[in-house]
CSV table of C-alpha atoms in Angstrom, one decimal:
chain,number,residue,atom,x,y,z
A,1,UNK,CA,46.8,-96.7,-5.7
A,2,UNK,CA,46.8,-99.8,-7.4
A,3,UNK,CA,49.1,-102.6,-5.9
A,4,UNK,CA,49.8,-104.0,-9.0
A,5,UNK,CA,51.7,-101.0,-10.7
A,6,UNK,CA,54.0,-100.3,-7.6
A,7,UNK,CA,57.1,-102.3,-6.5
A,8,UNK,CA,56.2,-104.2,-3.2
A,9,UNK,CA,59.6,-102.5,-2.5
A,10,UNK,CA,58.7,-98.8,-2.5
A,11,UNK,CA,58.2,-97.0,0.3
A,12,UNK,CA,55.3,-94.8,1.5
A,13,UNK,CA,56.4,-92.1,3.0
A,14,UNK,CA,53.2,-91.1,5.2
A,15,UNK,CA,54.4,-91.6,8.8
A,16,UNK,CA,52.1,-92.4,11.8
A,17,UNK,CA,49.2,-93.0,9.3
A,18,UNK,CA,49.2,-89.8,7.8
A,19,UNK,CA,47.9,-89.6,4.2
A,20,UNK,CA,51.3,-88.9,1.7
A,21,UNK,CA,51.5,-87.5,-1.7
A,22,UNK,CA,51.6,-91.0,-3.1
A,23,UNK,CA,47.8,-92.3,-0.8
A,24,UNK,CA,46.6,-89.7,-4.1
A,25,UNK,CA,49.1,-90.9,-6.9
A,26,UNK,CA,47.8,-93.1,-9.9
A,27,UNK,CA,50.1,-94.9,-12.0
A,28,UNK,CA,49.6,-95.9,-15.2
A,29,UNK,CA,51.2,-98.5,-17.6
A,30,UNK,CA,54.0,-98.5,-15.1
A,31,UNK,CA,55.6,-95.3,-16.9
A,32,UNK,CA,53.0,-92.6,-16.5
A,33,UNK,CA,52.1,-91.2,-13.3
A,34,UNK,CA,49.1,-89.3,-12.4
A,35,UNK,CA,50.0,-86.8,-10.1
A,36,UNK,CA,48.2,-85.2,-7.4
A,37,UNK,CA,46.8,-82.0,-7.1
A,38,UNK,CA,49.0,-79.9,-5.1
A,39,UNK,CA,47.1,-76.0,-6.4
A,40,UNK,CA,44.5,-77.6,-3.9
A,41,UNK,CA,47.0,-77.4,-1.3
A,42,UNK,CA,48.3,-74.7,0.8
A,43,UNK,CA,51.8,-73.7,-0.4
A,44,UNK,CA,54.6,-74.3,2.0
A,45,UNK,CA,55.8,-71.3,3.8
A,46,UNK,CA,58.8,-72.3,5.8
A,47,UNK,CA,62.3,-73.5,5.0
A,48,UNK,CA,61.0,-76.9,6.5
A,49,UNK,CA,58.0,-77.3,4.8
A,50,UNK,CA,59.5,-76.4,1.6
A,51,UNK,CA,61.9,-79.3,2.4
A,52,UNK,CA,59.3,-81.6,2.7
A,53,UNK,CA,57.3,-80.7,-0.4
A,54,UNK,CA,60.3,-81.7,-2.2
A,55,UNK,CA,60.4,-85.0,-0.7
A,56,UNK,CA,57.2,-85.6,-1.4
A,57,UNK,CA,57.7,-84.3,-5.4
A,58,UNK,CA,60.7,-86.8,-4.9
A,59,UNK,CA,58.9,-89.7,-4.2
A,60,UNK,CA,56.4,-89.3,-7.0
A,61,UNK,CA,59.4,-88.3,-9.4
A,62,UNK,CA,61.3,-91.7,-8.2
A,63,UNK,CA,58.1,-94.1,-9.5
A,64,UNK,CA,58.8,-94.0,-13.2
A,65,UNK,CA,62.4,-92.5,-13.0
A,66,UNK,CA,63.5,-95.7,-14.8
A,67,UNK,CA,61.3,-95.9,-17.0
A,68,UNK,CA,61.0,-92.0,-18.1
A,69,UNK,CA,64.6,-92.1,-18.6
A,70,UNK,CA,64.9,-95.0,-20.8
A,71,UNK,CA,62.5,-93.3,-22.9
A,72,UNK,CA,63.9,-90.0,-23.3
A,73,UNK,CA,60.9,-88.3,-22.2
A,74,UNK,CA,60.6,-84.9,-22.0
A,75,UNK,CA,60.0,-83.4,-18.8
A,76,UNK,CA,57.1,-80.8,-19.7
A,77,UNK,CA,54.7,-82.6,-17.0
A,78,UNK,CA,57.6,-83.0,-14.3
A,79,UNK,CA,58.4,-79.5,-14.3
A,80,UNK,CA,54.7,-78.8,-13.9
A,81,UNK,CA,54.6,-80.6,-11.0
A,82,UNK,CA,57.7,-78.2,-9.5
A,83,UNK,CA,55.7,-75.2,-10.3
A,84,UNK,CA,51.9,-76.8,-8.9
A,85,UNK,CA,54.0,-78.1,-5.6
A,86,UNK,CA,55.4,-74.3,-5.1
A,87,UNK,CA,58.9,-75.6,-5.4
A,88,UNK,CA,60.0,-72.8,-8.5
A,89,UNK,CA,58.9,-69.9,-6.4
A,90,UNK,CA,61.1,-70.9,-3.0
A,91,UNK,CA,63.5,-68.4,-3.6
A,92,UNK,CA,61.3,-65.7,-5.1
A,93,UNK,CA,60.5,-62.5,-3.0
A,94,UNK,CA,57.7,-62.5,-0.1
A,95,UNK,CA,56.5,-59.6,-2.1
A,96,UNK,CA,55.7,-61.1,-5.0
A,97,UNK,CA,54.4,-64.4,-4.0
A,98,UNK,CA,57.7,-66.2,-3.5
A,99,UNK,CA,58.8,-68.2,-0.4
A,100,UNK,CA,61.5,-65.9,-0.1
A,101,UNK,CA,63.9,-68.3,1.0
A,102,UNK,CA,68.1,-68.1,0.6
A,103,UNK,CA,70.3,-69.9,-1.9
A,104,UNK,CA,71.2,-72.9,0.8
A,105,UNK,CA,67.9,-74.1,1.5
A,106,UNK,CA,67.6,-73.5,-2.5
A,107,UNK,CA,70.5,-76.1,-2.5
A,108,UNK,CA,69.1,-78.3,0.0
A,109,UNK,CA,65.5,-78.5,-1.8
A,110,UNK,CA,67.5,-79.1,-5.0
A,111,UNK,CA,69.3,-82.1,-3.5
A,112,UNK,CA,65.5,-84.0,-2.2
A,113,UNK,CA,64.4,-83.8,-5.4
A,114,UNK,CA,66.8,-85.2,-7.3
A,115,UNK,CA,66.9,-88.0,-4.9
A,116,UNK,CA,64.1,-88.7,-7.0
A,117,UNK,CA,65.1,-87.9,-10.2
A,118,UNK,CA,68.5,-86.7,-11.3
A,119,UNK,CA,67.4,-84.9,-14.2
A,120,UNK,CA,65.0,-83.1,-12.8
A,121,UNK,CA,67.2,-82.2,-9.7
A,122,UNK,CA,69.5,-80.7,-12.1
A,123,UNK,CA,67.3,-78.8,-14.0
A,124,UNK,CA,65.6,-77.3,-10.4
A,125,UNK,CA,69.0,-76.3,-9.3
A,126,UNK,CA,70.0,-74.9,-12.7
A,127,UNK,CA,66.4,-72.5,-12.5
A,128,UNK,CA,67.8,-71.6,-9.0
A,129,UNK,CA,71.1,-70.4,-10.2
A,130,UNK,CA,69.5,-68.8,-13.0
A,131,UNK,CA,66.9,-67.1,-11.2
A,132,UNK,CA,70.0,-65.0,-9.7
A,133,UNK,CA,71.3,-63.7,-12.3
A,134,UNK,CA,70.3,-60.5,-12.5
A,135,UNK,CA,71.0,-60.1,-9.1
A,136,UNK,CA,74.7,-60.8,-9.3
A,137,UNK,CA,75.0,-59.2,-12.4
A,138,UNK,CA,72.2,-56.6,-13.2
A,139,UNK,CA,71.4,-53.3,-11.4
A,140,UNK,CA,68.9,-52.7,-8.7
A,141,UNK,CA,66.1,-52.3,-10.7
A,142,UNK,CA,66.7,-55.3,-13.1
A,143,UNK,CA,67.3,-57.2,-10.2
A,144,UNK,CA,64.0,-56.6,-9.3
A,145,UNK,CA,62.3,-56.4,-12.5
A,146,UNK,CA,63.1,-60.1,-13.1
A,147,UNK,CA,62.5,-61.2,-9.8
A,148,UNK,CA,58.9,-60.1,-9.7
A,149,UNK,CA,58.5,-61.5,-14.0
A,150,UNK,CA,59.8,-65.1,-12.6
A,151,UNK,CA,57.9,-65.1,-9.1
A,152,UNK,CA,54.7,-63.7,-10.2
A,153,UNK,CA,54.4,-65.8,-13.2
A,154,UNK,CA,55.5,-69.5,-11.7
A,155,UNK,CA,58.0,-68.6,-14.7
A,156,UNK,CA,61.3,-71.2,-15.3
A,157,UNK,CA,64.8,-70.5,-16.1
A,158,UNK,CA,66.9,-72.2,-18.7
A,159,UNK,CA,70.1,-71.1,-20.1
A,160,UNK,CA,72.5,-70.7,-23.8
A,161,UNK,CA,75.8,-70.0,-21.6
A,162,UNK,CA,78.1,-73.0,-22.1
A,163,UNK,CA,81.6,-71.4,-22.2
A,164,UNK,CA,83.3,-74.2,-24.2
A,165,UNK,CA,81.7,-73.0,-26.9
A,166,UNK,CA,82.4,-69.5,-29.3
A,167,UNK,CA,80.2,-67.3,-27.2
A,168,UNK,CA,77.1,-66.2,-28.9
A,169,UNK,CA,77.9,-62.7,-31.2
A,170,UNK,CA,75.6,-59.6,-30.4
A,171,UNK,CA,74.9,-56.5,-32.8
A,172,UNK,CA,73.1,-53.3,-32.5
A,173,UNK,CA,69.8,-53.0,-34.3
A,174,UNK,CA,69.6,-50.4,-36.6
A,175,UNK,CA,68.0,-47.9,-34.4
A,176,UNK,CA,70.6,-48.9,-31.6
A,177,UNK,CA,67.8,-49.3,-29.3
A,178,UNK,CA,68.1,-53.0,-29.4
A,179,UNK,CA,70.7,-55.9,-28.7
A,180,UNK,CA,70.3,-58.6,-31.8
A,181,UNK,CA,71.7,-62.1,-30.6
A,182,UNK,CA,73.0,-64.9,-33.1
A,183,UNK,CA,75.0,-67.7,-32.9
A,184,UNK,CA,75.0,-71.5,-31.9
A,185,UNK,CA,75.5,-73.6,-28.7
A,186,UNK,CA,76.1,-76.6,-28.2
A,187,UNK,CA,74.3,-77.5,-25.0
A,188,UNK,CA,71.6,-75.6,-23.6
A,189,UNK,CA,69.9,-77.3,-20.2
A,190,UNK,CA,66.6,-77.0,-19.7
A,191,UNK,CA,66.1,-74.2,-22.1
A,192,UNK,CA,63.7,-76.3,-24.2
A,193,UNK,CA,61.4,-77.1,-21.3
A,194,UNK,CA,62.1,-73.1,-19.7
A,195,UNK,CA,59.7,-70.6,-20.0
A,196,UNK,CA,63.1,-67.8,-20.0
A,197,UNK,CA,66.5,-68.7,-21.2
A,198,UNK,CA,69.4,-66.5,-19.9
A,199,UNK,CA,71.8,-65.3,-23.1
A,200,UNK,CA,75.1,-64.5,-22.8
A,201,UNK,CA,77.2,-62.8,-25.9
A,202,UNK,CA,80.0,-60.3,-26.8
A,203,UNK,CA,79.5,-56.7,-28.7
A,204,UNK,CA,83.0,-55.1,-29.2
A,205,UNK,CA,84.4,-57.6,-27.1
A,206,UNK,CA,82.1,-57.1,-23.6
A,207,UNK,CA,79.8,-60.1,-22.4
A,208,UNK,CA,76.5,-59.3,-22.1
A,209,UNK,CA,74.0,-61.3,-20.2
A,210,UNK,CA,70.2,-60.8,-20.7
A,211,UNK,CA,66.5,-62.8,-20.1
A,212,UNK,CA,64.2,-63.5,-22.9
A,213,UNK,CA,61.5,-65.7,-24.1
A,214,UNK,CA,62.2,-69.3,-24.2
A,215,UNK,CA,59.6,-69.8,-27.3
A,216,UNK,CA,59.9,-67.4,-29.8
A,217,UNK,CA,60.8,-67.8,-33.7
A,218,UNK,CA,64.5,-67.1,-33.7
A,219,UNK,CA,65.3,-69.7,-30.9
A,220,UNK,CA,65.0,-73.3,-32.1
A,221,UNK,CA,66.1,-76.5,-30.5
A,222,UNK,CA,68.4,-79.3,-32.2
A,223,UNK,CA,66.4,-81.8,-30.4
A,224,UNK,CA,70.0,-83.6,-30.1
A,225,UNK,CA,70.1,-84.6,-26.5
A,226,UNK,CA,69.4,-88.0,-27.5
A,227,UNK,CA,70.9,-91.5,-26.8
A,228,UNK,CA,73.2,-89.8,-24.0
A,229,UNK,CA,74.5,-92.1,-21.2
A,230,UNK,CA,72.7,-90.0,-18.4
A,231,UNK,CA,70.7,-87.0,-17.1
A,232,UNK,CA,68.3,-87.6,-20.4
A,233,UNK,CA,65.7,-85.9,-18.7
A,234,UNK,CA,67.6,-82.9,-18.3
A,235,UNK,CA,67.3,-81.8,-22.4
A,236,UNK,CA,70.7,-80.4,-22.7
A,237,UNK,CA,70.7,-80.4,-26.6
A,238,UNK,CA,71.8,-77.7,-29.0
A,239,UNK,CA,70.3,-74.2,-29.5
A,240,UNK,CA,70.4,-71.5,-32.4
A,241,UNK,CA,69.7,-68.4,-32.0
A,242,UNK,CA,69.0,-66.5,-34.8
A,243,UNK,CA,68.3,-62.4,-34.8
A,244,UNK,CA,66.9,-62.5,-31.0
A,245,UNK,CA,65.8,-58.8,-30.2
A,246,UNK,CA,66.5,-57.8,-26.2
A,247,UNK,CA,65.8,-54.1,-25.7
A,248,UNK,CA,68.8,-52.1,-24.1
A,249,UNK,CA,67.6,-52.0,-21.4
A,250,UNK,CA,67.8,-55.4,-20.3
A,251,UNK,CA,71.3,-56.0,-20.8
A,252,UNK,CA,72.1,-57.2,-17.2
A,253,UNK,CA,74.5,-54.4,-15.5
A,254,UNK,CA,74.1,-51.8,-18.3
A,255,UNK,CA,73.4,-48.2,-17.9
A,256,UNK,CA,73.4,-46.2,-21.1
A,257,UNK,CA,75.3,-49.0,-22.7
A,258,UNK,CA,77.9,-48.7,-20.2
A,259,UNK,CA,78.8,-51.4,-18.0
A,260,UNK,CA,78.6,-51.0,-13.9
A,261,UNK,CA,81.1,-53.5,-12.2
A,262,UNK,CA,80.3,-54.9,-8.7
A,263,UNK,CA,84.8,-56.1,-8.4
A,264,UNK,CA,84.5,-59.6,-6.9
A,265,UNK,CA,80.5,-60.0,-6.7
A,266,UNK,CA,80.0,-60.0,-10.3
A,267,UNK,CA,82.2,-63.4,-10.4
A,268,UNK,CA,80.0,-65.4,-7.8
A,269,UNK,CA,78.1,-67.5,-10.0
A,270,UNK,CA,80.5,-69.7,-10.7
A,271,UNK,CA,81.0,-71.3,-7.6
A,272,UNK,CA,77.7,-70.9,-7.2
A,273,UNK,CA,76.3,-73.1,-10.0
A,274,UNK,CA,79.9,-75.3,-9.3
A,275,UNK,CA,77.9,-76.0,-5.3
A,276,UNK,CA,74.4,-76.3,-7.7
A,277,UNK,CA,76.5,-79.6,-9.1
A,278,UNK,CA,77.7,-81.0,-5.8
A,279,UNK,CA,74.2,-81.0,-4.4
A,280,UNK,CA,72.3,-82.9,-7.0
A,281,UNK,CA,75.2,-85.3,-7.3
A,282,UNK,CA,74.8,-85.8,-3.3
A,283,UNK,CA,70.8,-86.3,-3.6
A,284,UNK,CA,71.2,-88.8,-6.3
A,285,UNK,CA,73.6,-91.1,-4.1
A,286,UNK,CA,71.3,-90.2,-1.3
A,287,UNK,CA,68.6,-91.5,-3.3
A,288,UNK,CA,70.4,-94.7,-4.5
A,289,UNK,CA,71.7,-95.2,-1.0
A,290,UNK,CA,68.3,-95.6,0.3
A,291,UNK,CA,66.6,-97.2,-2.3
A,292,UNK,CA,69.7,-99.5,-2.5
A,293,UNK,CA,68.9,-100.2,1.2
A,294,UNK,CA,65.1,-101.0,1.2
A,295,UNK,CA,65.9,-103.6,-2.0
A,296,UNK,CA,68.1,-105.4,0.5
A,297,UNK,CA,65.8,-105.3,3.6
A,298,UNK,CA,62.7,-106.9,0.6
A,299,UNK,CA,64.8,-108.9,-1.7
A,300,UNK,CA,68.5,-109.7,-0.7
A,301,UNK,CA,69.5,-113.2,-0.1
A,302,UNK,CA,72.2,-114.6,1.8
A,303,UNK,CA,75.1,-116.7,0.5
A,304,UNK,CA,73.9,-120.1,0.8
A,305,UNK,CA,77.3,-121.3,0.3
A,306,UNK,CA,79.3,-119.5,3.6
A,307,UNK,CA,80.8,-120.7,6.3
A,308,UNK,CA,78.3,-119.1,8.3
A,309,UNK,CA,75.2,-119.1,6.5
A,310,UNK,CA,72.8,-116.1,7.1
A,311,UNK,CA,68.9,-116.3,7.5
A,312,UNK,CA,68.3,-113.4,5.5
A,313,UNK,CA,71.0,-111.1,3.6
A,314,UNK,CA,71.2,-108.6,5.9
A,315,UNK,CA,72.4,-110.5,8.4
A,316,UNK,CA,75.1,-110.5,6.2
A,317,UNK,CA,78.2,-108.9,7.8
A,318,UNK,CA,79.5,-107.7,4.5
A,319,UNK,CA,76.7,-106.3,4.1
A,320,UNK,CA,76.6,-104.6,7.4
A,321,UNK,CA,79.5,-103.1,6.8
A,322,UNK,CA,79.7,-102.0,3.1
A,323,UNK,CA,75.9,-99.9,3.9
A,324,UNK,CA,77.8,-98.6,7.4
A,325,UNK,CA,80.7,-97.5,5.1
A,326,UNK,CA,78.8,-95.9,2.4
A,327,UNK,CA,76.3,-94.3,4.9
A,328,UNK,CA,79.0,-92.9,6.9
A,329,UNK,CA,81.0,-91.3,3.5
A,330,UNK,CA,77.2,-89.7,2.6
A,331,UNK,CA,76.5,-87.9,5.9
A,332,UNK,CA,80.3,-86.5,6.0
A,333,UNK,CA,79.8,-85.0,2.3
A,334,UNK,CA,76.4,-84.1,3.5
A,335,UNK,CA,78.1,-82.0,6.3
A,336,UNK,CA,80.6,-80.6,3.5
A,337,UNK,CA,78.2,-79.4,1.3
A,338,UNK,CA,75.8,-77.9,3.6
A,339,UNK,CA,79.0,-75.9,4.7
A,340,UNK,CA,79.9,-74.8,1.6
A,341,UNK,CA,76.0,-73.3,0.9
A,342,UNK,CA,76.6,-71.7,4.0
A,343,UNK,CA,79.3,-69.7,2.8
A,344,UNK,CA,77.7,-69.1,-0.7
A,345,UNK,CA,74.7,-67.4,1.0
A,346,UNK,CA,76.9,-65.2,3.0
A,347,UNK,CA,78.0,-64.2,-0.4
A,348,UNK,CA,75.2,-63.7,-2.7
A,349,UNK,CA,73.1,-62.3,0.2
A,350,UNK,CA,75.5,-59.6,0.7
A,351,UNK,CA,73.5,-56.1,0.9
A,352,UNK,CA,76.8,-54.2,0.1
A,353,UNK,CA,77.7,-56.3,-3.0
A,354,UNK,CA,80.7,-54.3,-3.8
A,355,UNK,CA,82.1,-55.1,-0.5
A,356,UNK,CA,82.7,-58.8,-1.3
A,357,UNK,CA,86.7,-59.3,-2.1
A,358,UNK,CA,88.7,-61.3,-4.2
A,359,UNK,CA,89.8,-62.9,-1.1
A,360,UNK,CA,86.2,-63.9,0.4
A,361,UNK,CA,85.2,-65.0,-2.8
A,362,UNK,CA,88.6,-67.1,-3.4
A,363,UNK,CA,87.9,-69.0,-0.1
A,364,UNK,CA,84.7,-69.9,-0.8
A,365,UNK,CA,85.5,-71.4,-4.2
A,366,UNK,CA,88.3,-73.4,-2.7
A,367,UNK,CA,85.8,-75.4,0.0
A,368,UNK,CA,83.2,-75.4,-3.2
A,369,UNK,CA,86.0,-77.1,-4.9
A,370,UNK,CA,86.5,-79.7,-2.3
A,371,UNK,CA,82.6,-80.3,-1.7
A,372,UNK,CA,82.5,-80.9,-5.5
A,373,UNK,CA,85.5,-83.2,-5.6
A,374,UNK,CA,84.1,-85.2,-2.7
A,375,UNK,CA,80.7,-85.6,-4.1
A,376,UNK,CA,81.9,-87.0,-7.3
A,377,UNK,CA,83.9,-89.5,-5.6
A,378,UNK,CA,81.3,-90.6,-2.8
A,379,UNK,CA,78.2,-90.5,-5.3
A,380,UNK,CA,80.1,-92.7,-7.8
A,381,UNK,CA,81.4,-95.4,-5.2
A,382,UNK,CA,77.9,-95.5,-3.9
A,383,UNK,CA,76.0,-95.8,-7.2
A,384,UNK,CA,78.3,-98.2,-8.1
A,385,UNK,CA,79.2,-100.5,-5.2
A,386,UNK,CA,75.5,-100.7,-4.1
A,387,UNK,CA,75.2,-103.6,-6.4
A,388,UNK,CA,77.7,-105.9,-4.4
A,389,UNK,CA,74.5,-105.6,-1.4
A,390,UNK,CA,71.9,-106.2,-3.2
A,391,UNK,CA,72.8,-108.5,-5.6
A,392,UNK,CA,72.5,-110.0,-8.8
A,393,UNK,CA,69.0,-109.6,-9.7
A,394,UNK,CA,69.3,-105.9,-9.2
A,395,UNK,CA,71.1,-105.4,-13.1
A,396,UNK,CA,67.6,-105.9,-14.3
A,397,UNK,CA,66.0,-102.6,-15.7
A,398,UNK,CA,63.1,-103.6,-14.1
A,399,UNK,CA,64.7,-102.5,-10.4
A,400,UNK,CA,65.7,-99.2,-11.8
A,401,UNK,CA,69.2,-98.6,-10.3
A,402,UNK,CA,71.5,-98.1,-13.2
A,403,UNK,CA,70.1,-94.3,-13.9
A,404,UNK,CA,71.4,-93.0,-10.7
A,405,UNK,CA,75.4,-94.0,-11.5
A,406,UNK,CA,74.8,-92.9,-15.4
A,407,UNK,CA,73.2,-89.5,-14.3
A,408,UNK,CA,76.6,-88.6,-11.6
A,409,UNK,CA,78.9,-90.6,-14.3
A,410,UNK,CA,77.6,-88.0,-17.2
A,411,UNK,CA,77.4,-84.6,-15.4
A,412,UNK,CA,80.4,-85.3,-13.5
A,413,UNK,CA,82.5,-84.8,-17.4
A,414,UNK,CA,80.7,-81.5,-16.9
A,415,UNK,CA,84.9,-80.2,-16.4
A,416,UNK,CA,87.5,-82.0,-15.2
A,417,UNK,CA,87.4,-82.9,-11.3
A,418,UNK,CA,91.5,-83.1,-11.7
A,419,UNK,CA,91.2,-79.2,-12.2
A,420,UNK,CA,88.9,-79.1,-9.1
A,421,UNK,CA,91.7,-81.2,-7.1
A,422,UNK,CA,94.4,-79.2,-8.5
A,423,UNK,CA,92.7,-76.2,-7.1
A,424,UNK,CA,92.7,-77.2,-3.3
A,425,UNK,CA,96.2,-78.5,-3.5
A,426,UNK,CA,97.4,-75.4,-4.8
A,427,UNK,CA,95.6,-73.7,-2.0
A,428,UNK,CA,97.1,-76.5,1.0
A,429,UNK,CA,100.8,-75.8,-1.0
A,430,UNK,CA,101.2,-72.5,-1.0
A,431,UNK,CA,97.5,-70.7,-0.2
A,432,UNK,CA,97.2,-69.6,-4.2
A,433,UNK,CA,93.1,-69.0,-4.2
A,434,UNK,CA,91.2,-69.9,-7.3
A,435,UNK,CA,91.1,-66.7,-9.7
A,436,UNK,CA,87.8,-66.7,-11.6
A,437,UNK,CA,87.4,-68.3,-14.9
A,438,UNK,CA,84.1,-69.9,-16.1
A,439,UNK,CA,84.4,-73.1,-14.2
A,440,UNK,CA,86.1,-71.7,-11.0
């Protein structure tokens, strides 16, 4: 790896004199990176070595970061590094070639990568959540139909479901042996850059959520995700959908057109996909926190005009004591987050789904609610406040910090975090649960 294309600054993450994912990395022009070859390598097996395949994707993600996002690239290479490194399939089944791991290690290798790269931590945990959908929703056999279609394939999920805008309408084909979507939203992550797209729409007033084709002729992308404060990467623009045909049979849930309810189960996704939030906006302040920290250690300089005057800036108790408070805030949240995965897996996992209650389910979405609210505060005092430790020559775009507050600042408008408050103070009053809407 050339020395003259990486920050002095950058750390290699080979320990002991091992050989890291970056001894193999080329970078090019400072904003194109080479990557290695990870289909030469075995695929990680274990919860642990899935963990650290994502670290490593991290660390190559994190070299042009800065400069990928200030050029709105689109991430067609970057989420063909996911699927070469094995980190699409870690939740598919054993069976089928999957790492057959559960939705909190899911979470967890979500949150390394976008210590790395925001956007592309969003749009793994996103093809997590996704990937579940016909689990939560669907029968048996759908459930395992799309399982098998994702896993097999190295296959990635995108979705048209954002609820803020008139759903999507569906009609029946002529022959009535098809579902015939049309309509317009207004944001659609990761559906350009997806190889399947979840669709959700209402005949006669029921919502019906099915898996199709990302590229096909009535599905075209507005290509308006541009000029956005953060998660550029994530290509969240518009999507019409225009006479989509989805057999009957893939209606998620639906035998002989008629709808089989799971009570409480069927409502899981939400605070589900709410935790999917809370973990990427915990890996991007881990990742600012400890870039953040090995800037200081190379380039920090004391105040030569103290009282006191430092040898080098971290001597700096200010210093000292704004990275102790910061780190302290992140492994707390850490903590709070893992807890509330814990309690999302013993959800989702359920064998019996239709045992799950409105009551389980209600106090799970509370401590969801609190994780999220606690992440949003943390990450944006830490991507902020960084910059009072490492000081003033860090503004420049050349030491690629501002992406990580612009990327929790953006996504964190996802819905209001007042609502999220609300929520747990409602519960601590007077132990009213959250009821399920499509942000709860």
């Amino acid at each position: 790896m050339s020395s003259t294309n990486v920050s002095h600054s950058e750390p290699n993450p080979g320990t002991n004199g091992a050989p890291s994912a970056l001894d193999a990395v080329k970078v090019i022009n400072k904003s194109t990176v080479d990557y290695p070859d990870f289909k030469s390598k075995s695929r990680p097996k274990t919860a642990d070595e899935f963990i650290q395949r994502a670290k490593e994707v991290a660390d190559l993600l994190a070299l042009d970061v800065a400069q990928r996002d200030l050029n709105n690239e689109i991430p067609y290479k970057q989420i063909q590094l996911l699927k070469d490194a094995g980190l699409v399939r870690a939740l598919g089944p054993i069976k089928y070639g999957g790492g057959g791991l559960e939705i909190d290690v899911g979470y967890k290798i979500e949150r390394e990568v976008a210590a790395g790269d925001g956007s592309i931590g969003q749009l793994l945990g996103y093809h997590y959540l996704w990937s579940y959908t016909a689990q939560v929703v669907g029968t048996p056999e759908q459930a395992d139909f799309e399982a098998k279609r994702y896993t097999e394939n190295d296959y990635f999920y995108g979705a048209a479901v954002n609820p803020r805008d008139e759903d999507l309408q569906i009609t029946e084909s002529a022959d009535g042996k098809y579902l015939v979507y049309n309509g317009r939203k207004a944001f659609s992550t990761g559906s350009k850059i997806s190889d399947l797209t979840v669709l959700e729409g209402v005949l006669n007033g029921a919502h019906i959520f099915t898996i199709t084709e990302s590229h096909q002729e009535g599905i075209k992308y507005g290509d308006d995700w541009n000029n956005v404060l953060g998660m550029r990467g994530t290509q969240s623009g518009s999507i019409t959908i225009t006479n989509v045909r989805v057999p009957w049979s893939s209606a998620l849930g639906f035998v002989d057109k008629q709808f089989r309810p799971l009570g409480a189960y069927n409502t899981i996704l939400l605070p589900t996909i709410q935790l999917v939030f809370t973990n990427f906006y915990l890996g991007i302040a881990q990742g600012a926190l400890a870039k953040a920290s090995r800037y200081t250690v190379a380039n920090t300089r004391p105040w030569p005009f103290a009282g006191d005057v430092k040898a080098k800036g971290v001597e700096e108790f200010y210093v000292q004591d704004i990275y102790g408070s910061l780190q302290a805030k992140v492994w707390g949240l850490e903590a709070q987050v893992d807890a509330a995965g814990f309690l999302i897996r013993n959800l989702i996992h359920r064998e019996n789904r239709e045992s799950l209650t409105a009551e389980e389910r209600g106090q799970t979405a509370v401590r969801v609610a609190a994780a999220k609210v606690q992440a949003i505060e943390i990450g944006l005092e830490v991507t902020s406040k960084i910059y009072e430790v490492m000081g003033a020559r860090s503004i420049s775009l050349k030491a690629g910090f501002d992406h990580f507050w612009r990327n929790i600042r953006t996504h964190s408008l996802h819905d209001p975090v007042a609502h999220k408050k609300a929520e747990v103070g409602r519960y601590v009053l007077n132990g009213e649960l959250p009821s399920p809407t499509w942000y709860t």
